[in-house]
Amino acid sequence: MSRFEGVLVSDHWLQSQFTQVQLHSLKSKFIALKNQNGQVLVEDLPALFLKLKPFNEMFTEDEIRDVLQSSGSDTSNKLEFEEFLRAYVTLQSKVVNKSGDSKNSSSFLNATTTTLLHTIDESEKKSYVAHINSYLRDDPFMKQFLPIDPATNALFELARDGVLLCKLINVAVPNTIDERAINTKRILNPWERNENHTLCLNSAKAIGCTVVNIGTQDLIEGRPHLVLGLISQIIKIQLLADLNLRKTPQLVELVEDNNDVEELMGLAPEKLLLKWMNFHLKKAGYKKPVTNFSSDLKDGEAYAYLLNVLAPEHGNPATLDAKDPVQRADLVLHHAEKMDCKRYLTPKDIVEGSSNLNLAFVAQIFHQRNGLSTDSKKISFAEMMTDDVQMSRDERCFRLWINSFGISSYVNNLFEDVRNGWVLLEVLDKVSPGSVNWKQSSKPPIKMPFRKVENCNQVIKIGTQLKFSLVNLAGNDFVQGNKKLILAFLWQLMRFHMLQLLKNLRSHSQGKEITDGDILKWANKKVKNTGRTSQIESFKDKQLSSGIFFLQLLSAVEPRVVNWNLVTKGASDEEKKLNATYIISVARKLGCSIFLLPEDIMEVNQKMILMLTASIMYWSLQRSRDESESELELELELESSPASFLEIPEASPESSSVNGDRDNFTGVEISKLSIDDNGVMSMEESGNHHLGVDYIVGFQMYPTFSIRLFQISMNILDYGQEVGQCFEVLVQ
């Protein structure tokens, strides 16, 4: 199936080295580097590359210049964009060699997705396919495509429409996506696929996935390493969902002293799983501690002891007596199957120490039989340690927001993970680049308490410079884990970040500071301009609980995005929740990165309501800016195009062929466009001239103009599915 490309590179290998997000970013940097003659010279590159991570951490400007010269680049030569990309790849390879980084890019335990290595682990792929076949086999829409054959590329082909990934997110964290917002047809046009993937990526961020280096076009292209990287994160979140005290208060049994419960709460799910495993292994008499999901499990002995203590009724004495590790691993898997554990790995995977698959297997054992007691006193104590509902919702929101930046420290428990100050410094550096003095910062692990205080004091200092309200707040409050003060600081940081994003967009026109009042006025004006009467007085307005205003606002910025047949009146709590879940999914489908829950809309949580409105405003302003830039690019392209491309001939020309004179592409009247029963777009004959042939010629010569022309025709023809299918035929 053909597809609409983002930034096109003629060298397919070169294009495969970048995601579309990276290509768009590098293209904008390349254009900004052009001199008055519209050229980019090799001598201009070192200064630019020195500003980019990870080059600025590995090289000096002179070293970058030496690398470029050693690759045969003459500093006086001018560069085209593809040569610029090759220079980037050359320097990137030097970074890999210098750092010795050879990790698999699709790692289950890695939060981020990278493009440095494109290795696909076939065992992992097979395991993920089995997981999908198992959990989605009864889905009304997906069952027609299942089971997937792991021996083929069917997984990547199926993922290209976005439906599979959206459904998988809902399996991992139920009700994250309102499935009414997913475009579910057997054949989707490019815009519908893009909407699904936009919904998928924003929803993935909202459950804890890190997707900073992946864009919708990468998923539409079905890039295997990126698709597997995202799927692995989603499955990991599903499998580890119950590894916390709120979901499984019995975990408190893992600590002997109640004073150690806070430490238990601060552990990452993987670490907690290892602690659980070692707890049972100690009871079983296994002497060696398990510290990882790889080398410590290769011989299969730890598994044999664990399963014997959890399910002795299925035990087999031959398991521990087996001399061959592969044979022992096979017996372990048979034991686990009798406990109804899903088989995520093979004996070979255990012997080879596959971290990802071992983690999945241990998590499955935990789900089936955790072997923990039901001591009511301990459970009551664990439940007392958890936060109230509102505080938990706020903690979840800020934790996911922080992780969406893709910083090096992944946050599992907000209140524990920010206490050393390092995470807050990383976020501040993202929100306000250059504000952190890294020379005066201490990186974890931090043993000396005063170093943590120093980090947190710098956080307070930067917050003061950003004009945050920090009355009675000191660095030591973070170190001691004062939850209310941590949440108060993070709210101001999140709000500041959003207002800065809006300010930067507005700076293209008038360039003035954005306030909460400006956002409120913008929202009311947008709705009013559509002829609707709904208006809100503040972000605390109780009428917001019905969801109607937000649906009208979303419809105002993109009329096609809301299906009003699915909207309720919002009179009852049930109707309000239906509207609220739909609002969140529709906003994410547009491109809004939001972390609120339906309850935040229903209860009119002022802070979350502000962030939702601001996110919609940001998307709307960003689209307006992008359209303005596209129109400018179109004008420039038309100025450089042959005059005959735009001239309308005095008489109807003879029928032209694709191999004929390409300067004879002729203007047409949009009003005469039609679509036949086979989905082929054409126009009424004027002589022997047809739009279809000339459109193909035009697309090959002038893709930007042709795409823009098609966008105009799509608007006129109301974005029909047949038009989208036709477009795919035309660009093939």
Coordinates of N, CA and C in Angstrom, one line a residue, residues 309-501:
V309 N 8.4 -23.6 45.4 CA 7.9 -23.0 46.6 C 6.5 -22.4 46.3
L310 N 6.2 -22.0 45.1 CA 4.9 -21.4 44.8 C 3.9 -22.4 44.4
A311 N 4.3 -23.5 43.7 CA 3.3 -24.5 43.3 C 3.9 -25.9 43.4
P312 N 4.1 -26.3 44.7 CA 4.8 -27.6 44.9 C 4.0 -28.8 44.3
E313 N 2.7 -28.6 44.1 CA 1.9 -29.7 43.6 C 2.2 -30.1 42.2
H314 N 2.9 -29.1 41.4 CA 3.2 -29.4 40.0 C 4.7 -29.7 39.9
G315 N 5.4 -29.8 41.0 CA 6.9 -29.9 41.0 C 7.3 -31.3 40.4
N316 N 8.5 -31.3 39.8 CA 9.1 -32.5 39.3 C 10.6 -32.5 39.8
P317 N 10.9 -33.6 40.5 CA 12.3 -33.7 41.1 C 13.3 -33.7 40.0
A318 N 13.0 -34.1 38.8 CA 13.9 -34.2 37.7 C 14.4 -32.8 37.3
T319 N 13.7 -31.7 37.6 CA 14.1 -30.4 37.2 C 15.4 -30.0 37.7
L320 N 15.6 -30.2 39.0 CA 16.9 -29.8 39.7 C 18.0 -30.8 39.4
D321 N 17.6 -32.0 39.1 CA 18.6 -33.1 38.8 C 19.1 -33.0 37.4
A322 N 18.4 -32.3 36.5 CA 18.9 -32.2 35.1 C 20.2 -31.5 35.0
K323 N 21.1 -32.1 34.2 CA 22.5 -31.6 34.0 C 22.5 -30.6 32.9
D324 N 21.7 -30.8 31.9 CA 21.6 -29.9 30.7 C 20.7 -28.7 31.0
P325 N 21.3 -27.5 30.9 CA 20.5 -26.3 31.2 C 19.2 -26.2 30.3
V326 N 19.4 -26.6 29.1 CA 18.2 -26.5 28.2 C 17.1 -27.4 28.6
Q327 N 17.5 -28.6 29.0 CA 16.5 -29.6 29.5 C 15.8 -29.1 30.8
R328 N 16.6 -28.5 31.7 CA 16.1 -27.9 32.9 C 15.1 -26.8 32.6
A329 N 15.5 -25.9 31.7 CA 14.6 -24.8 31.3 C 13.3 -25.3 30.7
D330 N 13.4 -26.4 29.9 CA 12.2 -27.0 29.4 C 11.2 -27.5 30.5
L331 N 11.8 -28.1 31.5 CA 11.0 -28.6 32.6 C 10.4 -27.5 33.4
V332 N 11.1 -26.4 33.5 CA 10.6 -25.2 34.2 C 9.4 -24.6 33.5
L333 N 9.5 -24.6 32.2 CA 8.3 -24.0 31.4 C 7.1 -25.0 31.5
H334 N 7.3 -26.3 31.5 CA 6.2 -27.2 31.7 C 5.5 -27.0 33.0
H335 N 6.4 -26.8 34.1 CA 5.8 -26.5 35.4 C 5.0 -25.3 35.4
A336 N 5.5 -24.2 34.8 CA 4.8 -22.9 34.7 C 3.5 -23.0 33.9
E337 N 3.5 -23.8 32.9 CA 2.2 -24.0 32.1 C 1.1 -24.7 32.9
K338 N 1.5 -25.6 33.8 CA 0.5 -26.2 34.7 C -0.1 -25.2 35.7
M339 N 0.6 -24.0 35.9 CA 0.1 -22.9 36.7 C -0.7 -21.9 35.9
D340 N -0.9 -22.2 34.6 CA -1.6 -21.4 33.6 C -0.8 -20.1 33.3
C341 N 0.5 -20.2 33.4 CA 1.4 -19.0 33.0 C 1.5 -19.1 31.4
K342 N 1.4 -17.9 30.8 CA 1.6 -17.8 29.4 C 3.1 -18.0 29.1
R343 N 3.3 -18.7 28.0 CA 4.7 -19.0 27.6 C 5.3 -17.9 26.8
Y344 N 6.0 -17.0 27.4 CA 6.6 -15.8 26.8 C 8.0 -16.1 26.2
L345 N 8.5 -17.3 26.5 CA 9.9 -17.6 26.1 C 10.1 -19.1 25.9
T346 N 11.2 -19.4 25.3 CA 11.6 -20.8 25.0 C 12.7 -21.2 25.9
P347 N 13.0 -22.5 26.0 CA 14.2 -22.9 26.8 C 15.5 -22.2 26.4
K348 N 15.6 -22.0 25.1 CA 16.8 -21.3 24.5 C 16.9 -19.9 25.0
D349 N 15.7 -19.2 25.2 CA 15.7 -17.8 25.6 C 16.2 -17.7 27.1
I350 N 15.8 -18.7 27.9 CA 16.3 -18.8 29.3 C 17.8 -19.0 29.3
V351 N 18.3 -20.0 28.6 CA 19.7 -20.3 28.6 C 20.5 -19.1 28.1
E352 N 20.0 -18.4 27.1 CA 20.7 -17.3 26.5 C 20.6 -16.0 27.3
G353 N 19.7 -16.0 28.4 CA 19.6 -14.9 29.3 C 18.9 -13.7 28.7
S354 N 17.8 -13.9 28.0 CA 17.0 -12.8 27.4 C 16.3 -11.9 28.5
S355 N 16.8 -10.7 28.8 CA 16.3 -9.9 29.9 C 14.9 -9.6 29.7
N356 N 14.5 -9.2 28.5 CA 13.1 -8.8 28.3 C 12.1 -9.9 28.5
L357 N 12.4 -11.1 27.9 CA 11.5 -12.2 28.0 C 11.5 -12.8 29.4
N358 N 12.7 -12.9 30.1 CA 12.7 -13.3 31.5 C 11.8 -12.4 32.4
L359 N 11.9 -11.1 32.2 CA 11.1 -10.2 32.9 C 9.6 -10.5 32.7
A360 N 9.3 -10.7 31.5 CA 7.9 -11.0 31.2 C 7.4 -12.3 31.8
F361 N 8.3 -13.3 31.8 CA 8.0 -14.6 32.4 C 7.8 -14.5 33.9
V362 N 8.7 -13.8 34.6 CA 8.6 -13.7 36.1 C 7.4 -12.9 36.4
A363 N 7.0 -11.9 35.6 CA 5.8 -11.1 35.9 C 4.6 -12.0 35.8
Q364 N 4.6 -12.9 34.8 CA 3.5 -13.8 34.6 C 3.3 -14.7 35.8
I365 N 4.4 -15.2 36.3 CA 4.4 -16.1 37.5 C 3.8 -15.3 38.7
F366 N 4.2 -14.0 38.8 CA 3.7 -13.2 39.9 C 2.2 -13.0 39.8
H367 N 1.7 -12.8 38.6 CA 0.3 -12.6 38.4 C -0.5 -13.9 38.7
Q368 N 0.0 -15.0 38.4 CA -0.7 -16.2 38.6 C -0.7 -16.7 40.0
R369 N 0.4 -16.5 40.7 CA 0.5 -17.0 42.1 C 1.7 -16.2 42.8
N370 N 1.3 -15.2 43.5 CA 2.4 -14.4 44.2 C 2.9 -15.0 45.5
G371 N 2.1 -15.9 46.1 CA 2.6 -16.6 47.3 C 2.7 -15.7 48.5
L372 N 2.1 -14.5 48.5 CA 2.1 -13.6 49.6 C 1.0 -13.8 50.6
S373 N 1.1 -13.5 51.8 CA 0.1 -13.8 52.8 C -1.0 -12.8 52.7
T374 N -2.1 -13.0 53.4 CA -3.2 -12.1 53.5 C -3.4 -11.6 54.9
D375 N -2.2 -11.3 55.6 CA -2.2 -10.8 57.0 C -3.0 -9.4 57.0
S376 N -4.1 -9.4 57.6 CA -5.0 -8.2 57.5 C -4.3 -7.0 58.2
K377 N -3.5 -7.2 59.2 CA -2.9 -6.1 59.9 C -1.8 -5.4 59.0
K378 N -1.0 -6.3 58.3 CA 0.0 -5.7 57.4 C -0.7 -5.0 56.2
I379 N -1.7 -5.6 55.7 CA -2.4 -5.0 54.6 C -3.0 -3.7 54.9
S380 N -3.6 -3.6 56.1 CA -4.2 -2.4 56.6 C -3.1 -1.3 56.7
F381 N -1.9 -1.7 57.2 CA -0.8 -0.7 57.3 C -0.4 -0.2 55.9
A382 N -0.3 -1.1 55.0 CA 0.1 -0.8 53.6 C -0.9 0.2 53.0
E383 N -2.2 -0.1 53.2 CA -3.2 0.8 52.7 C -3.2 2.2 53.3
M384 N -2.8 2.3 54.6 CA -2.7 3.6 55.2 C -1.5 4.4 54.6
M385 N -0.5 3.7 54.1 CA 0.7 4.4 53.5 C 0.4 5.0 52.2
T386 N -0.7 4.5 51.5 CA -1.0 5.1 50.2 C -1.7 6.4 50.3
D387 N -1.6 7.2 49.2 CA -2.1 8.6 49.2 C -3.6 8.6 49.0
D388 N -4.2 9.8 49.3 CA -5.7 9.9 49.0 C -5.9 10.0 47.5
V389 N -7.1 9.9 47.1 CA -7.4 9.8 45.7 C -6.9 11.0 44.9
Q390 N -7.2 12.2 45.3 CA -6.8 13.4 44.6 C -5.3 13.5 44.5
M391 N -4.6 13.3 45.6 CA -3.1 13.3 45.6 C -2.6 12.3 44.6
S392 N -3.2 11.1 44.6 CA -2.7 10.1 43.7 C -2.9 10.5 42.2
R393 N -4.0 11.1 42.0 CA -4.3 11.6 40.6 C -3.2 12.6 40.2
D394 N -2.9 13.6 41.1 CA -1.9 14.6 40.8 C -0.6 14.0 40.6
E395 N -0.2 13.0 41.5 CA 1.1 12.3 41.4 C 1.2 11.6 40.0
R396 N 0.1 11.0 39.6 CA 0.1 10.3 38.3 C 0.3 11.3 37.2
C397 N -0.4 12.4 37.2 CA -0.3 13.4 36.1 C 1.1 13.9 36.0
F398 N 1.7 14.4 37.1 CA 3.0 15.0 37.0 C 4.1 13.9 36.7
R399 N 3.9 12.7 37.2 CA 4.9 11.6 36.9 C 4.9 11.3 35.4
L400 N 3.8 11.2 34.8 CA 3.7 10.9 33.4 C 4.2 12.1 32.6
W401 N 3.9 13.3 33.0 CA 4.3 14.5 32.3 C 5.9 14.5 32.3
I402 N 6.5 14.3 33.5 CA 7.9 14.3 33.5 C 8.5 13.2 32.6
N403 N 8.0 12.0 32.7 CA 8.5 10.9 31.8 C 8.4 11.2 30.3
S404 N 7.4 12.0 30.0 CA 7.2 12.3 28.5 C 8.3 13.1 27.9
F405 N 9.2 13.7 28.8 CA 10.3 14.5 28.3 C 11.4 13.6 27.8
G406 N 11.4 12.3 28.2 CA 12.4 11.4 27.9 C 13.8 11.6 28.5
I407 N 13.7 12.2 29.8 CA 14.9 12.4 30.5 C 15.6 11.1 30.9
S408 N 16.9 11.2 31.3 CA 17.6 9.9 31.6 C 17.0 9.2 32.8
S409 N 16.4 9.9 33.8 CA 15.9 9.3 35.0 C 14.4 9.0 34.8
Y410 N 14.0 7.7 34.7 CA 12.6 7.4 34.6 C 12.0 7.4 36.0
V411 N 10.8 8.1 36.1 CA 10.2 8.3 37.4 C 9.1 7.2 37.6
N412 N 9.3 6.4 38.6 CA 8.3 5.3 39.0 C 7.4 5.8 40.1
N413 N 8.0 6.5 41.1 CA 7.3 7.0 42.2 C 7.7 8.4 42.4
L414 N 6.8 9.4 42.1 CA 7.2 10.8 42.1 C 7.8 11.3 43.4
F415 N 7.1 11.0 44.5 CA 7.5 11.6 45.8 C 8.8 11.0 46.2
E416 N 9.2 9.8 45.8 CA 10.5 9.2 46.2 C 11.6 9.7 45.2
D417 N 11.2 9.7 44.0 CA 12.3 9.9 42.9 C 12.7 11.3 42.8
V418 N 12.0 12.3 43.3 CA 12.4 13.7 43.2 C 13.2 14.2 44.4
R419 N 13.3 13.3 45.4 CA 13.9 13.7 46.7 C 15.4 14.1 46.6
N420 N 16.1 13.6 45.6 CA 17.5 13.9 45.5 C 17.7 15.2 44.6
G421 N 16.6 15.7 44.0 CA 16.7 16.9 43.3 C 17.1 16.7 41.8
W422 N 17.8 15.6 41.5 CA 18.3 15.4 40.1 C 17.2 15.4 39.1
V423 N 16.1 14.7 39.3 CA 15.0 14.6 38.3 C 14.5 16.0 38.1
L424 N 14.3 16.8 39.1 CA 13.7 18.2 39.0 C 14.7 19.0 38.2
L425 N 16.0 18.9 38.4 CA 17.0 19.6 37.6 C 16.9 19.2 36.1
E426 N 16.7 18.0 35.8 CA 16.6 17.5 34.4 C 15.4 18.1 33.8
V427 N 14.3 18.1 34.5 CA 13.0 18.7 33.9 C 13.2 20.2 33.7
L428 N 13.8 20.9 34.7 CA 14.0 22.3 34.5 C 14.9 22.6 33.3
D429 N 15.8 21.8 33.1 CA 16.7 22.0 31.9 C 15.9 21.8 30.6
K430 N 14.9 21.0 30.6 CA 14.0 20.8 29.4 C 13.1 22.0 29.3
V431 N 12.5 22.4 30.4 CA 11.5 23.5 30.4 C 12.2 24.9 30.1
S432 N 13.3 25.1 30.8 CA 14.1 26.3 30.7 C 15.5 26.0 30.3
P433 N 15.8 25.7 29.1 CA 17.2 25.3 28.7 C 18.3 26.3 29.2
G434 N 19.3 25.8 29.7 CA 20.4 26.6 30.2 C 20.3 27.1 31.6
S435 N 19.2 26.8 32.2 CA 19.0 27.4 33.6 C 19.7 26.6 34.7
V436 N 20.1 25.4 34.4 CA 20.8 24.5 35.4 C 22.3 24.6 35.3
N437 N 22.9 24.8 36.4 CA 24.4 24.8 36.5 C 24.8 23.4 36.9
W438 N 25.1 22.6 35.8 CA 25.4 21.2 36.0 C 26.7 21.0 36.8
K439 N 27.6 21.9 36.8 CA 28.9 21.8 37.5 C 28.6 21.8 39.0
Q440 N 27.5 22.4 39.4 CA 27.2 22.4 40.9 C 26.1 21.4 41.2
S441 N 25.9 20.4 40.4 CA 24.9 19.4 40.6 C 25.5 18.1 40.8
S442 N 24.9 17.2 41.6 CA 25.4 15.9 41.9 C 24.4 14.9 41.3
K443 N 25.0 13.9 40.5 CA 24.2 12.9 39.8 C 24.1 11.7 40.7
P444 N 22.9 11.1 40.7 CA 22.7 9.8 41.4 C 23.6 8.7 40.9
P445 N 24.0 7.7 41.8 CA 23.5 7.6 43.2 C 24.2 8.6 44.1
I446 N 23.5 9.3 45.0 CA 24.0 10.3 45.9 C 24.0 9.7 47.3
K447 N 25.2 9.5 47.9 CA 25.3 9.0 49.2 C 25.2 10.0 50.3
M448 N 25.8 11.2 50.0 CA 25.9 12.3 51.0 C 24.6 13.1 51.0
P449 N 23.9 13.1 52.1 CA 22.6 13.9 52.2 C 22.8 15.4 51.8
F450 N 23.9 16.0 52.1 CA 24.0 17.4 51.9 C 24.1 17.7 50.3
R451 N 24.5 16.7 49.6 CA 24.5 16.8 48.1 C 23.1 16.9 47.6
K452 N 22.2 16.1 48.2 CA 20.8 16.1 47.8 C 20.2 17.5 48.0
V453 N 20.6 18.1 49.2 CA 20.1 19.4 49.6 C 20.6 20.4 48.6
E454 N 21.9 20.3 48.2 CA 22.4 21.3 47.2 C 21.7 21.2 45.9
N455 N 21.4 20.0 45.4 CA 20.6 19.9 44.2 C 19.2 20.6 44.4
C456 N 18.5 20.3 45.5 CA 17.2 20.8 45.7 C 17.2 22.4 45.9
N457 N 18.3 22.9 46.5 CA 18.4 24.3 46.7 C 18.6 25.0 45.3
Q458 N 19.3 24.3 44.4 CA 19.4 24.9 43.1 C 18.0 24.9 42.4
V459 N 17.2 23.9 42.6 CA 15.9 23.8 42.1 C 15.1 25.0 42.6
I460 N 15.1 25.3 43.9 CA 14.4 26.4 44.4 C 14.9 27.7 43.8
K461 N 16.2 27.9 43.7 CA 16.8 29.1 43.1 C 16.3 29.3 41.7
I462 N 16.3 28.3 40.9 CA 15.8 28.4 39.5 C 14.3 28.8 39.5
G463 N 13.5 28.1 40.4 CA 12.1 28.4 40.5 C 11.9 29.9 40.8
T464 N 12.7 30.4 41.7 CA 12.6 31.8 42.0 C 12.9 32.7 40.8
Q465 N 13.9 32.3 40.0 CA 14.2 33.1 38.8 C 13.1 33.0 37.8
L466 N 12.3 31.9 37.8 CA 11.2 31.8 36.9 C 9.9 32.4 37.5
K467 N 10.1 33.1 38.6 CA 9.0 33.8 39.3 C 7.9 32.9 39.8
F468 N 8.3 31.7 40.3 CA 7.3 30.8 40.9 C 7.0 31.3 42.3
S469 N 5.9 31.0 42.8 CA 5.5 31.3 44.2 C 6.1 30.2 45.1
L470 N 7.1 30.6 45.9 CA 7.8 29.6 46.7 C 7.9 30.0 48.1
V471 N 6.9 30.6 48.6 CA 6.9 31.0 50.0 C 6.9 29.8 50.9
N472 N 7.8 29.9 51.9 CA 8.0 28.8 52.9 C 8.4 27.5 52.3
L473 N 9.0 27.5 51.1 CA 9.5 26.3 50.5 C 11.0 26.3 50.4
A474 N 11.7 25.3 50.9 CA 13.1 25.2 50.9 C 13.5 23.9 50.3
G475 N 14.8 23.8 49.9 CA 15.3 22.6 49.3 C 15.1 21.3 50.2
N476 N 15.2 21.5 51.4 CA 15.1 20.4 52.4 C 13.7 19.8 52.4
D477 N 12.7 20.6 52.0 CA 11.3 20.1 51.9 C 11.2 19.0 50.8
F478 N 12.0 19.2 49.7 CA 12.0 18.1 48.7 C 12.7 16.9 49.2
V479 N 13.9 17.1 49.9 CA 14.7 16.0 50.4 C 13.8 15.1 51.4
Q480 N 13.0 15.8 52.2 CA 12.2 15.1 53.2 C 10.9 14.5 52.6
G481 N 10.6 14.8 51.3 CA 9.5 14.2 50.6 C 8.2 14.9 51.0
N482 N 8.1 16.2 51.2 CA 6.9 16.9 51.5 C 6.0 16.9 50.3
K483 N 5.0 16.0 50.3 CA 4.2 15.8 49.1 C 3.4 17.0 48.6
K484 N 2.8 17.7 49.5 CA 2.0 18.9 49.1 C 2.9 20.0 48.5
L485 N 4.1 20.2 49.0 CA 5.0 21.2 48.5 C 5.6 20.7 47.1
I486 N 5.9 19.4 47.0 CA 6.4 18.9 45.7 C 5.3 19.1 44.6
L487 N 4.0 18.8 44.9 CA 3.0 18.9 44.0 C 2.8 20.4 43.6
A488 N 2.9 21.3 44.6 CA 2.7 22.7 44.3 C 3.8 23.2 43.4
F489 N 5.0 22.8 43.6 CA 6.1 23.2 42.7 C 5.9 22.7 41.3
L490 N 5.6 21.4 41.2 CA 5.4 20.8 39.9 C 4.3 21.4 39.1
W491 N 3.2 21.8 39.8 CA 2.1 22.4 39.1 C 2.6 23.7 38.5
Q492 N 3.3 24.5 39.2 CA 3.8 25.8 38.7 C 4.8 25.6 37.5
L493 N 5.6 24.5 37.6 CA 6.5 24.1 36.5 C 5.8 23.7 35.2
M494 N 4.7 22.9 35.4 CA 3.9 22.5 34.3 C 3.2 23.6 33.6
R495 N 2.6 24.5 34.4 CA 1.9 25.7 33.9 C 2.9 26.6 33.2
F496 N 4.1 26.8 33.8 CA 5.1 27.7 33.1 C 5.5 27.1 31.8
H497 N 5.7 25.8 31.7 CA 6.1 25.2 30.4 C 5.0 25.4 29.4
M498 N 3.8 25.2 29.7 CA 2.7 25.4 28.7 C 2.6 26.8 28.2
L499 N 2.7 27.8 29.2 CA 2.6 29.2 28.8 C 3.8 29.6 27.9
Q500 N 5.0 29.0 28.2 CA 6.1 29.3 27.4 C 5.9 28.8 25.9
L501 N 5.4 27.6 25.8 CA 5.1 27.1 24.5 C 4.1 28.0 23.7

